[in-house]
Amino acid sequence: TSKVEICNLALANIEAEALISSLDAPYENEEARYSALYYDKQRQAVLRKHPWNFATLYVTLAEIGTAPPGWTYQYQYPTDCLNAVEIVKTARTDPKIEFDIISDGASGKYILTDREDAALKYTTDITDPNVFDEMFINALAWDLALHLAGPITGSDTKKQTAATMFRNMIAIAEAADSGEGTEDAVKDASWIEARL
């Protein structure tokens, strides 16, 4: 699977007049130009919609600076993080650990929490299509089709069809992804550290 193949699937979904062979400028046609415009933005948007198993990482956070009032620790937000899912608990049966995300408006984002030596479960900005789940690819192709339908076909009907198909496909993909694996009753800190 490649970016071009995913874009061509999206173009086929809206019955575009032409497919593409590259996403690089100079663009061979309008299909390529709009595909290049939308692909990465929509890939990230669909990744953010759900904590996909194939895009989930765990990392021990790096403490940085002084936390603002109300919080004990301030950690660096991972540069490849699209969605901070949760601060990892010592045991799965423990209550969720509160955290907040802030930005200083200059150098980046930070994670605030009262958890010492915090580890984060997060969705990473994965770019390699070969790692994508097949159902994720189908959902992404329909999301791209939704955004490409207007400028490529000018058809409101095709845009509406793509919107409906995307809603259906993302629901199916999220359900299938959530169904993989089972939760153990208790996971201890040594298990968590082994994952990091």
PDB file of C-alpha atoms in Angstrom:
ATOM      1  CA  THR A   1       0.000   0.000   0.000  1.00  0.00           C
ATOM      2  CA  SER A   2       1.186   3.524  -0.791  1.00  0.00           C
ATOM      3  CA  LYS A   3      -0.119   7.077  -0.426  1.00  0.00           C
ATOM      4  CA  VAL A   4      -0.845   7.104  -4.159  1.00  0.00           C
ATOM      5  CA  GLU A   5      -2.863   3.885  -3.917  1.00  0.00           C
ATOM      6  CA  ILE A   6      -4.943   5.302  -1.064  1.00  0.00           C
ATOM      7  CA  CYS A   7      -5.562   8.508  -3.014  1.00  0.00           C
ATOM      8  CA  ASN A   8      -6.523   6.500  -6.106  1.00  0.00           C
ATOM      9  CA  LEU A   9      -8.964   4.495  -4.008  1.00  0.00           C
ATOM     10  CA  ALA A  10     -10.493   7.782  -2.848  1.00  0.00           C
ATOM     11  CA  LEU A  11     -10.678   9.060  -6.423  1.00  0.00           C
ATOM     12  CA  ALA A  12     -12.290   5.814  -7.556  1.00  0.00           C
ATOM     13  CA  ASN A  13     -14.833   6.179  -4.758  1.00  0.00           C
ATOM     14  CA  ILE A  14     -16.045   9.443  -6.300  1.00  0.00           C
ATOM     15  CA  GLU A  15     -15.676   8.173  -9.885  1.00  0.00           C
ATOM     16  CA  ALA A  16     -13.069  10.787 -10.766  1.00  0.00           C
ATOM     17  CA  GLU A  17     -12.162  11.079 -14.444  1.00  0.00           C
ATOM     18  CA  ALA A  18      -8.463  10.421 -13.797  1.00  0.00           C
ATOM     19  CA  LEU A  19      -6.242   8.620 -11.314  1.00  0.00           C
ATOM     20  CA  ILE A  20      -2.734   9.673 -10.300  1.00  0.00           C
ATOM     21  CA  SER A  21       0.793   8.264 -10.384  1.00  0.00           C
ATOM     22  CA  SER A  22       2.476  10.729  -8.009  1.00  0.00           C
ATOM     23  CA  LEU A  23       1.741  13.247  -5.266  1.00  0.00           C
ATOM     24  CA  ASP A  24       4.801  15.324  -6.125  1.00  0.00           C
ATOM     25  CA  ALA A  25       4.830  18.697  -7.876  1.00  0.00           C
ATOM     26  CA  PRO A  26       4.627  19.516 -10.710  1.00  0.00           C
ATOM     27  CA  TYR A  27       1.241  17.813 -10.523  1.00  0.00           C
ATOM     28  CA  GLU A  28       0.080  15.726 -13.456  1.00  0.00           C
ATOM     29  CA  ASN A  29      -3.553  16.768 -13.034  1.00  0.00           C
ATOM     30  CA  GLU A  30      -6.036  18.382 -10.652  1.00  0.00           C
ATOM     31  CA  GLU A  31      -6.632  15.024  -9.001  1.00  0.00           C
ATOM     32  CA  ALA A  32      -2.966  14.901  -7.974  1.00  0.00           C
ATOM     33  CA  ARG A  33      -2.918  18.522  -6.818  1.00  0.00           C
ATOM     34  CA  TYR A  34      -5.939  18.140  -4.551  1.00  0.00           C
ATOM     35  CA  SER A  35      -4.848  14.714  -3.329  1.00  0.00           C
ATOM     36  CA  ALA A  36      -1.498  16.179  -2.271  1.00  0.00           C
ATOM     37  CA  LEU A  37      -3.306  19.062  -0.568  1.00  0.00           C
ATOM     38  CA  TYR A  38      -5.594  16.859   1.510  1.00  0.00           C
ATOM     39  CA  TYR A  39      -3.777  13.565   2.110  1.00  0.00           C
ATOM     40  CA  ASP A  40      -1.610  14.320   5.151  1.00  0.00           C
ATOM     41  CA  LYS A  41      -4.156  16.553   6.865  1.00  0.00           C
ATOM     42  CA  GLN A  42      -6.885  13.941   6.557  1.00  0.00           C
ATOM     43  CA  ARG A  43      -4.542  11.080   7.516  1.00  0.00           C
ATOM     44  CA  GLN A  44      -3.820  12.904  10.759  1.00  0.00           C
ATOM     45  CA  ALA A  45      -7.491  13.754  11.296  1.00  0.00           C
ATOM     46  CA  VAL A  46      -8.577  10.114  10.942  1.00  0.00           C
ATOM     47  CA  LEU A  47      -5.728   8.951  13.189  1.00  0.00           C
ATOM     48  CA  ARG A  48      -6.953  11.360  15.883  1.00  0.00           C
ATOM     49  CA  LYS A  49     -10.497   9.968  15.787  1.00  0.00           C
ATOM     50  CA  HIS A  50      -9.644   6.735  17.600  1.00  0.00           C
ATOM     51  CA  PRO A  51      -6.746   5.181  19.594  1.00  0.00           C
ATOM     52  CA  TRP A  52      -5.824   2.803  16.762  1.00  0.00           C
ATOM     53  CA  ASN A  53      -3.861  -0.260  17.861  1.00  0.00           C
ATOM     54  CA  PHE A  54      -1.404   0.055  14.975  1.00  0.00           C
ATOM     55  CA  ALA A  55      -0.644   3.676  15.904  1.00  0.00           C
ATOM     56  CA  THR A  56      -0.442   3.314  19.707  1.00  0.00           C
ATOM     57  CA  LEU A  57       2.808   3.944  21.539  1.00  0.00           C
ATOM     58  CA  TYR A  58       3.853   4.120  25.185  1.00  0.00           C
ATOM     59  CA  VAL A  59       6.594   6.470  26.334  1.00  0.00           C
ATOM     60  CA  THR A  60       8.047   7.600  29.647  1.00  0.00           C
ATOM     61  CA  LEU A  61       7.609  11.365  29.646  1.00  0.00           C
ATOM     62  CA  ALA A  62      10.464  13.827  30.138  1.00  0.00           C
ATOM     63  CA  GLU A  63       9.881  16.229  33.014  1.00  0.00           C
ATOM     64  CA  ILE A  64      10.494  19.830  31.997  1.00  0.00           C
ATOM     65  CA  GLY A  65      10.162  23.152  33.787  1.00  0.00           C
ATOM     66  CA  THR A  66       7.879  23.879  36.701  1.00  0.00           C
ATOM     67  CA  ALA A  67       4.233  22.925  36.684  1.00  0.00           C
ATOM     68  CA  PRO A  68       1.711  25.755  37.077  1.00  0.00           C
ATOM     69  CA  PRO A  69      -0.401  25.996  40.251  1.00  0.00           C
ATOM     70  CA  GLY A  70      -2.775  23.085  40.686  1.00  0.00           C
ATOM     71  CA  TRP A  71      -0.411  20.505  39.212  1.00  0.00           C
ATOM     72  CA  THR A  72       2.681  18.743  40.559  1.00  0.00           C
ATOM     73  CA  TYR A  73       4.573  17.817  37.389  1.00  0.00           C
ATOM     74  CA  GLN A  74       5.019  19.250  33.899  1.00  0.00           C
ATOM     75  CA  TYR A  75       6.204  16.979  31.084  1.00  0.00           C
ATOM     76  CA  GLN A  76       7.232  17.508  27.473  1.00  0.00           C
ATOM     77  CA  TYR A  77       4.519  16.595  24.971  1.00  0.00           C
ATOM     78  CA  PRO A  78       5.931  13.952  22.551  1.00  0.00           C
ATOM     79  CA  THR A  79       6.710  15.523  19.165  1.00  0.00           C
ATOM     80  CA  ASP A  80       5.051  12.649  17.270  1.00  0.00           C
ATOM     81  CA  CYS A  81       1.886  12.630  19.410  1.00  0.00           C
ATOM     82  CA  LEU A  82      -1.440  13.260  17.675  1.00  0.00           C
ATOM     83  CA  ASN A  83      -3.635  12.341  20.617  1.00  0.00           C
ATOM     84  CA  ALA A  84      -2.693  11.837  24.262  1.00  0.00           C
ATOM     85  CA  VAL A  85      -4.874   8.891  25.289  1.00  0.00           C
ATOM     86  CA  GLU A  86      -4.034   8.398  28.954  1.00  0.00           C
ATOM     87  CA  ILE A  87      -1.407   8.529  31.652  1.00  0.00           C
ATOM     88  CA  VAL A  88      -0.531   4.885  32.280  1.00  0.00           C
ATOM     89  CA  LYS A  89      -1.788   3.517  35.590  1.00  0.00           C
ATOM     90  CA  THR A  90       0.153   1.176  37.884  1.00  0.00           C
ATOM     91  CA  ALA A  91      -2.731  -1.302  37.746  1.00  0.00           C
ATOM     92  CA  ARG A  92      -5.509  -1.454  35.178  1.00  0.00           C
ATOM     93  CA  THR A  93      -8.101  -1.406  37.960  1.00  0.00           C
ATOM     94  CA  ASP A  94      -6.790   1.911  39.336  1.00  0.00           C
ATOM     95  CA  PRO A  95      -8.821   5.049  38.629  1.00  0.00           C
ATOM     96  CA  LYS A  96      -7.842   7.146  35.626  1.00  0.00           C
ATOM     97  CA  ILE A  97      -5.021   9.591  36.230  1.00  0.00           C
ATOM     98  CA  GLU A  98      -5.979  13.194  35.599  1.00  0.00           C
ATOM     99  CA  PHE A  99      -3.886  15.233  33.203  1.00  0.00           C
ATOM    100  CA  ASP A 100      -4.141  18.373  31.120  1.00  0.00           C
ATOM    101  CA  ILE A 101      -2.490  19.634  27.936  1.00  0.00           C
ATOM    102  CA  ILE A 102      -1.246  23.222  27.682  1.00  0.00           C
ATOM    103  CA  SER A 103       0.748  25.280  25.201  1.00  0.00           C
ATOM    104  CA  ASP A 104       3.075  28.128  26.034  1.00  0.00           C
ATOM    105  CA  GLY A 105       2.390  29.682  22.635  1.00  0.00           C
ATOM    106  CA  ALA A 106       6.045  29.489  21.658  1.00  0.00           C
ATOM    107  CA  SER A 107       8.114  26.359  22.176  1.00  0.00           C
ATOM    108  CA  GLY A 108       5.409  23.742  22.306  1.00  0.00           C
ATOM    109  CA  LYS A 109       2.916  21.741  24.321  1.00  0.00           C
ATOM    110  CA  TYR A 110       3.165  20.268  27.796  1.00  0.00           C
ATOM    111  CA  ILE A 111       1.393  17.590  29.816  1.00  0.00           C
ATOM    112  CA  LEU A 112       0.419  18.450  33.373  1.00  0.00           C
ATOM    113  CA  THR A 113      -0.305  15.744  35.927  1.00  0.00           C
ATOM    114  CA  ASP A 114       0.253  14.797  39.552  1.00  0.00           C
ATOM    115  CA  ARG A 115       1.822  11.477  38.512  1.00  0.00           C
ATOM    116  CA  GLU A 116       5.559  11.165  39.209  1.00  0.00           C
ATOM    117  CA  ASP A 117       7.644   9.513  36.450  1.00  0.00           C
ATOM    118  CA  ALA A 118       4.568   9.525  34.239  1.00  0.00           C
ATOM    119  CA  ALA A 119       4.236   7.349  31.151  1.00  0.00           C
ATOM    120  CA  LEU A 120       1.863   8.248  28.327  1.00  0.00           C
ATOM    121  CA  LYS A 121      -0.218   6.077  26.036  1.00  0.00           C
ATOM    122  CA  TYR A 122      -0.748   7.993  22.834  1.00  0.00           C
ATOM    123  CA  THR A 123      -1.589   7.889  19.142  1.00  0.00           C
ATOM    124  CA  THR A 124       1.525   8.532  17.098  1.00  0.00           C
ATOM    125  CA  ASP A 125       1.688  10.414  13.799  1.00  0.00           C
ATOM    126  CA  ILE A 126       2.331   7.280  11.780  1.00  0.00           C
ATOM    127  CA  THR A 127       3.045   7.948   8.100  1.00  0.00           C
ATOM    128  CA  ASP A 128       3.946   4.545   6.622  1.00  0.00           C
ATOM    129  CA  PRO A 129       0.839   3.218   4.815  1.00  0.00           C
ATOM    130  CA  ASN A 130       2.230  -0.324   5.042  1.00  0.00           C
ATOM    131  CA  VAL A 131       1.567  -0.222   8.796  1.00  0.00           C
ATOM    132  CA  PHE A 132      -2.039   0.955   8.414  1.00  0.00           C
ATOM    133  CA  ASP A 133      -4.858  -1.444   9.206  1.00  0.00           C
ATOM    134  CA  GLU A 134      -6.909  -2.339   6.103  1.00  0.00           C
ATOM    135  CA  MET A 135     -10.114  -1.007   7.615  1.00  0.00           C
ATOM    136  CA  PHE A 136      -8.348   2.227   8.527  1.00  0.00           C
ATOM    137  CA  ILE A 137      -7.254   2.519   4.880  1.00  0.00           C
ATOM    138  CA  ASN A 138     -10.848   2.132   3.696  1.00  0.00           C
ATOM    139  CA  ALA A 139     -12.065   4.758   6.162  1.00  0.00           C
ATOM    140  CA  LEU A 140      -9.256   7.142   5.195  1.00  0.00           C
ATOM    141  CA  ALA A 141     -10.024   6.673   1.492  1.00  0.00           C
ATOM    142  CA  TRP A 142     -13.661   7.618   2.072  1.00  0.00           C
ATOM    143  CA  ASP A 143     -12.624  10.620   4.183  1.00  0.00           C
ATOM    144  CA  LEU A 144     -10.364  11.738   1.335  1.00  0.00           C
ATOM    145  CA  ALA A 145     -13.198  11.088  -1.115  1.00  0.00           C
ATOM    146  CA  LEU A 146     -15.402  13.399   0.929  1.00  0.00           C
ATOM    147  CA  HIS A 147     -12.852  16.213   0.654  1.00  0.00           C
ATOM    148  CA  LEU A 148     -11.985  15.554  -2.981  1.00  0.00           C
ATOM    149  CA  ALA A 149     -15.566  15.222  -4.250  1.00  0.00           C
ATOM    150  CA  GLY A 150     -16.281  18.955  -4.347  1.00  0.00           C
ATOM    151  CA  PRO A 151     -13.176  20.270  -6.114  1.00  0.00           C
ATOM    152  CA  ILE A 152     -12.758  17.234  -8.402  1.00  0.00           C
ATOM    153  CA  THR A 153     -16.339  16.408  -9.404  1.00  0.00           C
ATOM    154  CA  GLY A 154     -18.385  19.423  -8.333  1.00  0.00           C
ATOM    155  CA  SER A 155     -21.083  16.948  -7.330  1.00  0.00           C
ATOM    156  CA  ASP A 156     -22.945  17.491  -4.059  1.00  0.00           C
ATOM    157  CA  THR A 157     -24.446  14.021  -4.433  1.00  0.00           C
ATOM    158  CA  LYS A 158     -21.007  12.366  -4.545  1.00  0.00           C
ATOM    159  CA  LYS A 159     -19.902  14.470  -1.583  1.00  0.00           C
ATOM    160  CA  GLN A 160     -22.942  13.400   0.439  1.00  0.00           C
ATOM    161  CA  THR A 161     -22.439   9.759  -0.554  1.00  0.00           C
ATOM    162  CA  ALA A 162     -18.790   9.948   0.524  1.00  0.00           C
ATOM    163  CA  ALA A 163     -19.798  11.512   3.857  1.00  0.00           C
ATOM    164  CA  THR A 164     -22.253   8.681   4.523  1.00  0.00           C
ATOM    165  CA  MET A 165     -19.740   6.008   3.511  1.00  0.00           C
ATOM    166  CA  PHE A 166     -17.067   7.572   5.700  1.00  0.00           C
ATOM    167  CA  ARG A 167     -19.359   7.579   8.753  1.00  0.00           C
ATOM    168  CA  ASN A 168     -20.167   3.921   8.134  1.00  0.00           C
ATOM    169  CA  MET A 169     -16.584   2.840   7.455  1.00  0.00           C
ATOM    170  CA  ILE A 170     -15.057   4.699  10.410  1.00  0.00           C
ATOM    171  CA  ALA A 171     -17.624   3.145  12.762  1.00  0.00           C
ATOM    172  CA  ILE A 172     -16.874  -0.354  11.444  1.00  0.00           C
ATOM    173  CA  ALA A 173     -13.100   0.223  11.579  1.00  0.00           C
ATOM    174  CA  GLU A 174     -13.194   1.615  15.118  1.00  0.00           C
ATOM    175  CA  ALA A 175     -15.358  -1.271  16.343  1.00  0.00           C
ATOM    176  CA  ALA A 176     -13.075  -3.880  14.779  1.00  0.00           C
ATOM    177  CA  ASP A 177      -9.974  -2.167  16.176  1.00  0.00           C
ATOM    178  CA  SER A 178     -11.495  -1.937  19.669  1.00  0.00           C
ATOM    179  CA  GLY A 179     -12.408  -5.623  19.532  1.00  0.00           C
ATOM    180  CA  GLU A 180      -8.798  -6.744  19.273  1.00  0.00           C
ATOM    181  CA  GLY A 181      -7.227  -7.891  22.505  1.00  0.00           C
ATOM    182  CA  THR A 182      -8.705  -8.307  25.957  1.00  0.00           C
ATOM    183  CA  GLU A 183      -8.116  -6.429  29.174  1.00  0.00           C
ATOM    184  CA  ASP A 184      -6.335  -8.264  31.949  1.00  0.00           C
ATOM    185  CA  ALA A 185      -7.775  -7.773  35.415  1.00  0.00           C
ATOM    186  CA  VAL A 186      -4.564  -6.216  36.737  1.00  0.00           C
ATOM    187  CA  LYS A 187      -1.416  -4.968  35.044  1.00  0.00           C
ATOM    188  CA  ASP A 188       1.427  -4.024  37.328  1.00  0.00           C
ATOM    189  CA  ALA A 189       4.156  -1.432  36.922  1.00  0.00           C
ATOM    190  CA  SER A 190       6.745  -3.980  35.752  1.00  0.00           C
ATOM    191  CA  TRP A 191       4.467  -4.910  32.809  1.00  0.00           C
ATOM    192  CA  ILE A 192       4.090  -1.248  31.917  1.00  0.00           C
ATOM    193  CA  GLU A 193       7.825  -0.641  32.042  1.00  0.00           C
ATOM    194  CA  ALA A 194       8.389  -3.646  29.780  1.00  0.00           C
ATOM    195  CA  ARG A 195       6.186  -1.980  27.140  1.00  0.00           C
ATOM    196  CA  LEU A 196       8.134   1.318  27.204  1.00  0.00           C
TER     197      LEU A 196
END
